[in-house]
Amino acid sequence: MMISDSIARQGSWLFRRRSYVILGFAPIFLFVATQPEPIEMHFGALADSLYESACILLAFAGLAIRAATVGFVPAGTSGRNTQRQIAETLNTTGLYSLTRNPLYFGNAVTMTAIALFSQDVFVVLLMLLFQVVYHERIIATEERFLGEKFGHRYADWAARVPAFFPRLTGWVPPALPFSLKNVLRREYSSFFAIVAIFFTLDQVREVLAERHTAIDPAWLAALTGGAAVYVGLRWLKKRTKLLKVVGR
């Protein structure tokens, strides 16, 4: 088997499981959570709180990149499908005019923020290495599919636009207007996942390293609010047509 075929085959396997791949880091984060927080030990509680807040903001910046992407795309593209590749049209405007994979770039920002939250250099380096291997394979699989489906249109676009890290020039305005409903319908699970992951990481460390069993009211409020948003938007998506937009 050619190396390119092997990479694409591995990408297909990862593509079907991409929603859960971050769970593979759970044992590593659990081990790190048994150790005291280095920033608090050396610089104090205020510095630790500021650092954690910066990590959370960075994670939501990744989600904002996803929102700025899916808010403009038509139906049949940039979806959460896991069983097979789907692309009714080729997205080349908006963030797709700066990077061919804005959703994966947004995911990478969020995943890096989660690793930074651990305050462990080994975890950060491991996460960065994992993302290189992970995204390379998934992108290779998707590029093969898009190249076969759209031919020279995809090749021309790929020749102009970088695969992952966004360029700073060449912005092409989105072909469709922004749809907040589209974002709410498609990204509510990502929003809650970020809230739940940070809540879990913080509380596990509080219990294992700090020996604090009481839940921080601010974290509890964040988790409760995030869960309410998740349940409410999921109900609207499954039970009503309020979040449905024609052509999205």
Tab-separated table of C-alpha atoms in Angstrom:
chain	number	residue	atom	x	y	z
A	1	MET	CA	0.000	0.000	0.000
A	2	MET	CA	1.307	3.468	-0.909
A	3	ILE	CA	1.993	5.836	1.989
A	4	SER	CA	-0.631	8.297	0.712
A	5	ASP	CA	-3.207	5.491	0.601
A	6	SER	CA	-2.269	4.402	4.122
A	7	ILE	CA	-2.615	7.954	5.452
A	8	ALA	CA	-6.015	8.355	3.762
A	9	ARG	CA	-7.165	4.996	5.167
A	10	GLN	CA	-6.140	6.015	8.669
A	11	GLY	CA	-7.901	9.335	8.094
A	12	SER	CA	-11.124	7.513	7.237
A	13	TRP	CA	-10.910	5.596	10.501
A	14	LEU	CA	-10.282	8.795	12.471
A	15	PHE	CA	-13.017	10.653	10.575
A	16	ARG	CA	-15.665	8.239	11.826
A	17	ARG	CA	-14.487	8.685	15.408
A	18	ARG	CA	-13.467	12.336	15.412
A	19	SER	CA	-16.210	13.363	17.855
A	20	TYR	CA	-14.697	11.204	20.607
A	21	VAL	CA	-10.976	11.257	19.892
A	22	ILE	CA	-10.258	13.802	22.639
A	23	LEU	CA	-11.459	11.231	25.191
A	24	GLY	CA	-8.224	9.330	24.585
A	25	PHE	CA	-6.470	12.023	26.609
A	26	ALA	CA	-8.668	11.416	29.659
A	27	PRO	CA	-6.169	9.138	31.498
A	28	ILE	CA	-3.362	11.647	30.909
A	29	PHE	CA	-5.431	14.552	32.200
A	30	LEU	CA	-6.490	12.428	35.175
A	31	PHE	CA	-2.863	11.775	36.093
A	32	VAL	CA	-1.923	15.448	35.727
A	33	ALA	CA	-4.902	16.399	37.894
A	34	THR	CA	-3.271	14.640	40.849
A	35	GLN	CA	-0.506	17.264	40.836
A	36	PRO	CA	-0.770	20.798	42.318
A	37	GLU	CA	-1.134	23.680	39.875
A	38	PRO	CA	2.359	25.034	39.062
A	39	ILE	CA	1.210	28.593	38.374
A	40	GLU	CA	-0.598	28.897	41.697
A	41	MET	CA	2.380	27.416	43.536
A	42	HIS	CA	4.886	29.851	42.029
A	43	PHE	CA	2.856	32.974	41.268
A	44	GLY	CA	-0.230	32.854	43.469
A	45	ALA	CA	-3.978	32.335	43.154
A	46	LEU	CA	-4.622	35.491	41.125
A	47	ALA	CA	-2.126	34.536	38.425
A	48	ASP	CA	-3.614	31.048	38.328
A	49	SER	CA	-7.140	32.427	37.877
A	50	LEU	CA	-5.995	34.774	35.102
A	51	TYR	CA	-4.190	31.952	33.333
A	52	GLU	CA	-7.205	29.633	33.526
A	53	SER	CA	-9.466	32.425	32.263
A	54	ALA	CA	-7.136	32.979	29.302
A	55	CYS	CA	-7.289	29.263	28.458
A	56	ILE	CA	-11.087	29.297	28.587
A	57	LEU	CA	-11.243	32.387	26.370
A	58	LEU	CA	-8.885	30.732	23.883
A	59	ALA	CA	-11.079	27.630	23.801
A	60	PHE	CA	-14.139	29.727	23.018
A	61	ALA	CA	-12.136	31.591	20.381
A	62	GLY	CA	-11.815	28.229	18.661
A	63	LEU	CA	-15.583	27.814	18.908
A	64	ALA	CA	-16.021	31.333	17.496
A	65	ILE	CA	-13.969	30.290	14.455
A	66	ARG	CA	-16.329	27.358	13.960
A	67	ALA	CA	-19.348	29.652	14.370
A	68	ALA	CA	-17.945	32.134	11.855
A	69	THR	CA	-17.613	29.217	9.448
A	70	VAL	CA	-20.904	27.346	9.800
A	71	GLY	CA	-22.911	30.570	9.995
A	72	PHE	CA	-22.302	31.139	6.295
A	73	VAL	CA	-22.271	27.648	4.772
A	74	PRO	CA	-25.119	26.065	2.793
A	75	ALA	CA	-26.754	22.742	3.589
A	76	GLY	CA	-24.810	19.596	2.797
A	77	THR	CA	-21.404	21.043	3.726
A	78	SER	CA	-19.248	21.457	6.841
A	79	GLY	CA	-21.419	19.004	8.727
A	80	ARG	CA	-20.951	16.662	11.673
A	81	ASN	CA	-21.403	13.540	9.577
A	82	THR	CA	-19.176	10.679	10.676
A	83	GLN	CA	-20.148	7.707	8.509
A	84	ARG	CA	-19.167	9.131	5.122
A	85	GLN	CA	-17.902	12.235	3.385
A	86	ILE	CA	-20.585	14.723	2.309
A	87	ALA	CA	-20.137	17.840	0.182
A	88	GLU	CA	-22.977	19.047	-2.024
A	89	THR	CA	-21.032	22.185	-2.964
A	90	LEU	CA	-17.443	23.401	-2.611
A	91	ASN	CA	-17.078	26.148	-0.013
A	92	THR	CA	-14.478	28.702	-1.123
A	93	THR	CA	-15.708	31.969	0.416
A	94	GLY	CA	-15.629	33.427	3.923
A	95	LEU	CA	-13.110	31.660	6.131
A	96	TYR	CA	-12.727	29.064	3.394
A	97	SER	CA	-10.969	31.749	1.379
A	98	LEU	CA	-8.279	31.958	4.086
A	99	THR	CA	-7.877	28.277	4.985
A	100	ARG	CA	-9.271	25.128	3.442
A	101	ASN	CA	-10.083	23.683	6.852
A	102	PRO	CA	-11.399	26.428	9.156
A	103	LEU	CA	-13.429	23.993	11.254
A	104	TYR	CA	-10.408	21.844	12.014
A	105	PHE	CA	-8.345	24.965	12.703
A	106	GLY	CA	-11.001	26.082	15.193
A	107	ASN	CA	-10.952	22.636	16.788
A	108	ALA	CA	-7.166	22.810	17.072
A	109	VAL	CA	-7.359	26.142	18.889
A	110	THR	CA	-9.852	24.690	21.377
A	111	MET	CA	-7.911	21.475	21.913
A	112	THR	CA	-4.694	23.412	22.471
A	113	ALA	CA	-6.461	25.603	25.036
A	114	ILE	CA	-7.640	22.517	26.901
A	115	ALA	CA	-4.099	21.145	26.960
A	116	LEU	CA	-2.740	24.483	28.210
A	117	PHE	CA	-5.334	24.410	30.996
A	118	SER	CA	-3.561	21.346	32.399
A	119	GLN	CA	-0.459	23.492	33.105
A	120	ASP	CA	1.718	20.582	32.041
A	121	VAL	CA	4.308	21.032	29.288
A	122	PHE	CA	4.259	17.313	28.440
A	123	VAL	CA	0.483	17.375	27.878
A	124	VAL	CA	0.739	20.454	25.644
A	125	LEU	CA	3.518	18.951	23.518
A	126	LEU	CA	1.695	15.627	23.269
A	127	MET	CA	-1.495	17.400	22.204
A	128	LEU	CA	0.335	19.389	19.524
A	129	LEU	CA	2.015	16.253	18.190
A	130	PHE	CA	-1.264	14.373	18.204
A	131	GLN	CA	-2.982	17.153	16.276
A	132	VAL	CA	-0.339	17.110	13.555
A	133	VAL	CA	-0.869	13.389	12.988
A	134	TYR	CA	-4.644	13.538	13.484
A	135	HIS	CA	-5.432	16.509	11.254
A	136	GLU	CA	-2.978	15.469	8.562
A	137	ARG	CA	-4.774	12.172	8.112
A	138	ILE	CA	-8.320	13.460	8.241
A	139	ILE	CA	-7.528	16.323	5.870
A	140	ALA	CA	-5.828	13.892	3.463
A	141	THR	CA	-8.987	11.773	3.403
A	142	GLU	CA	-11.257	14.750	2.789
A	143	GLU	CA	-8.979	16.205	0.129
A	144	ARG	CA	-9.039	12.954	-1.823
A	145	PHE	CA	-12.836	12.936	-1.701
A	146	LEU	CA	-13.170	16.603	-2.717
A	147	GLY	CA	-10.564	16.277	-5.444
A	148	GLU	CA	-12.404	13.359	-6.993
A	149	LYS	CA	-15.772	15.103	-6.775
A	150	PHE	CA	-14.904	18.641	-7.846
A	151	GLY	CA	-11.839	18.036	-9.997
A	152	HIS	CA	-10.048	21.122	-11.301
A	153	ARG	CA	-12.248	23.472	-9.222
A	154	TYR	CA	-10.857	21.951	-6.064
A	155	ALA	CA	-7.305	21.841	-7.450
A	156	ASP	CA	-7.432	25.537	-8.366
A	157	TRP	CA	-8.767	26.482	-4.941
A	158	ALA	CA	-6.225	24.282	-3.147
A	159	ALA	CA	-3.419	25.910	-5.113
A	160	ARG	CA	-4.406	29.350	-3.774
A	161	VAL	CA	-5.529	28.661	-0.201
A	162	PRO	CA	-3.403	27.031	2.547
A	163	ALA	CA	-4.574	23.721	3.966
A	164	PHE	CA	-4.607	24.619	7.644
A	165	PHE	CA	-3.079	27.814	9.017
A	166	PRO	CA	-5.064	30.794	7.660
A	167	ARG	CA	-3.410	33.279	5.339
A	168	LEU	CA	-3.767	36.982	6.099
A	169	THR	CA	-4.803	38.134	2.629
A	170	GLY	CA	-7.185	37.023	-0.091
A	171	TRP	CA	-10.468	37.358	1.838
A	172	VAL	CA	-13.517	36.589	-0.286
A	173	PRO	CA	-16.866	37.712	1.222
A	174	PRO	CA	-19.238	34.838	2.069
A	175	ALA	CA	-21.688	33.879	-0.646
A	176	LEU	CA	-24.575	33.613	1.859
A	177	PRO	CA	-25.654	35.875	4.741
A	178	PHE	CA	-24.774	34.895	8.291
A	179	SER	CA	-27.324	32.626	9.979
A	180	LEU	CA	-27.331	32.601	13.783
A	181	LYS	CA	-29.932	29.839	13.697
A	182	ASN	CA	-27.522	27.680	11.730
A	183	VAL	CA	-24.847	28.232	14.367
A	184	LEU	CA	-27.184	27.481	17.269
A	185	ARG	CA	-28.486	24.344	15.577
A	186	ARG	CA	-25.060	22.951	14.762
A	187	GLU	CA	-22.724	24.146	17.508
A	188	TYR	CA	-24.676	23.812	20.762
A	189	SER	CA	-22.999	20.490	21.541
A	190	SER	CA	-19.519	21.979	21.038
A	191	PHE	CA	-20.422	24.815	23.391
A	192	PHE	CA	-21.514	22.469	26.150
A	193	ALA	CA	-18.561	20.143	25.579
A	194	ILE	CA	-16.138	23.002	26.241
A	195	VAL	CA	-17.958	23.994	29.424
A	196	ALA	CA	-18.161	20.388	30.656
A	197	ILE	CA	-14.505	19.613	29.916
A	198	PHE	CA	-13.184	22.656	31.763
A	199	PHE	CA	-15.554	22.029	34.676
A	200	THR	CA	-14.404	18.414	34.921
A	201	LEU	CA	-10.697	19.234	34.671
A	202	ASP	CA	-10.947	21.910	37.350
A	203	GLN	CA	-13.072	19.912	39.779
A	204	VAL	CA	-11.059	16.720	39.403
A	205	ARG	CA	-7.894	18.650	40.236
A	206	GLU	CA	-9.625	20.286	43.196
A	207	VAL	CA	-10.513	16.862	44.584
A	208	LEU	CA	-7.349	14.901	43.756
A	209	ALA	CA	-4.667	17.535	44.246
A	210	GLU	CA	-6.183	20.145	46.541
A	211	ARG	CA	-8.439	17.799	48.545
A	212	HIS	CA	-11.384	20.192	48.163
A	213	THR	CA	-14.682	18.370	47.886
A	214	ALA	CA	-16.994	21.385	47.649
A	215	ILE	CA	-17.895	22.511	44.134
A	216	ASP	CA	-17.020	26.118	43.302
A	217	PRO	CA	-20.324	28.042	42.899
A	218	ALA	CA	-19.034	29.830	39.791
A	219	TRP	CA	-18.113	26.572	38.092
A	220	LEU	CA	-21.428	25.017	39.129
A	221	ALA	CA	-23.305	27.982	37.670
A	222	ALA	CA	-21.319	27.681	34.422
A	223	LEU	CA	-22.073	23.972	34.122
A	224	THR	CA	-25.763	24.437	34.955
A	225	GLY	CA	-26.091	27.272	32.477
A	226	GLY	CA	-24.262	25.331	29.790
A	227	ALA	CA	-26.461	22.294	30.362
A	228	ALA	CA	-29.596	24.446	30.150
A	229	VAL	CA	-28.431	25.926	26.848
A	230	TYR	CA	-27.630	22.456	25.521
A	231	VAL	CA	-30.959	20.930	26.532
A	232	GLY	CA	-32.950	23.927	25.292
A	233	LEU	CA	-31.285	24.118	21.876
A	234	ARG	CA	-31.382	20.352	21.421
A	235	TRP	CA	-35.115	20.360	22.169
A	236	LEU	CA	-35.682	23.188	19.685
A	237	LYS	CA	-33.687	21.324	17.048
A	238	LYS	CA	-35.387	17.965	17.545
A	239	ARG	CA	-38.947	19.073	18.354
A	240	THR	CA	-39.507	22.305	16.438
A	241	LYS	CA	-38.552	24.057	13.215
A	242	LEU	CA	-37.484	27.304	14.886
A	243	LEU	CA	-33.793	26.698	14.143
A	244	LYS	CA	-34.370	25.453	10.622
A	245	VAL	CA	-33.238	27.748	7.811
A	246	VAL	CA	-34.100	26.942	4.199
A	247	GLY	CA	-30.964	25.971	2.301
A	248	ARG	CA	-28.903	25.610	5.479
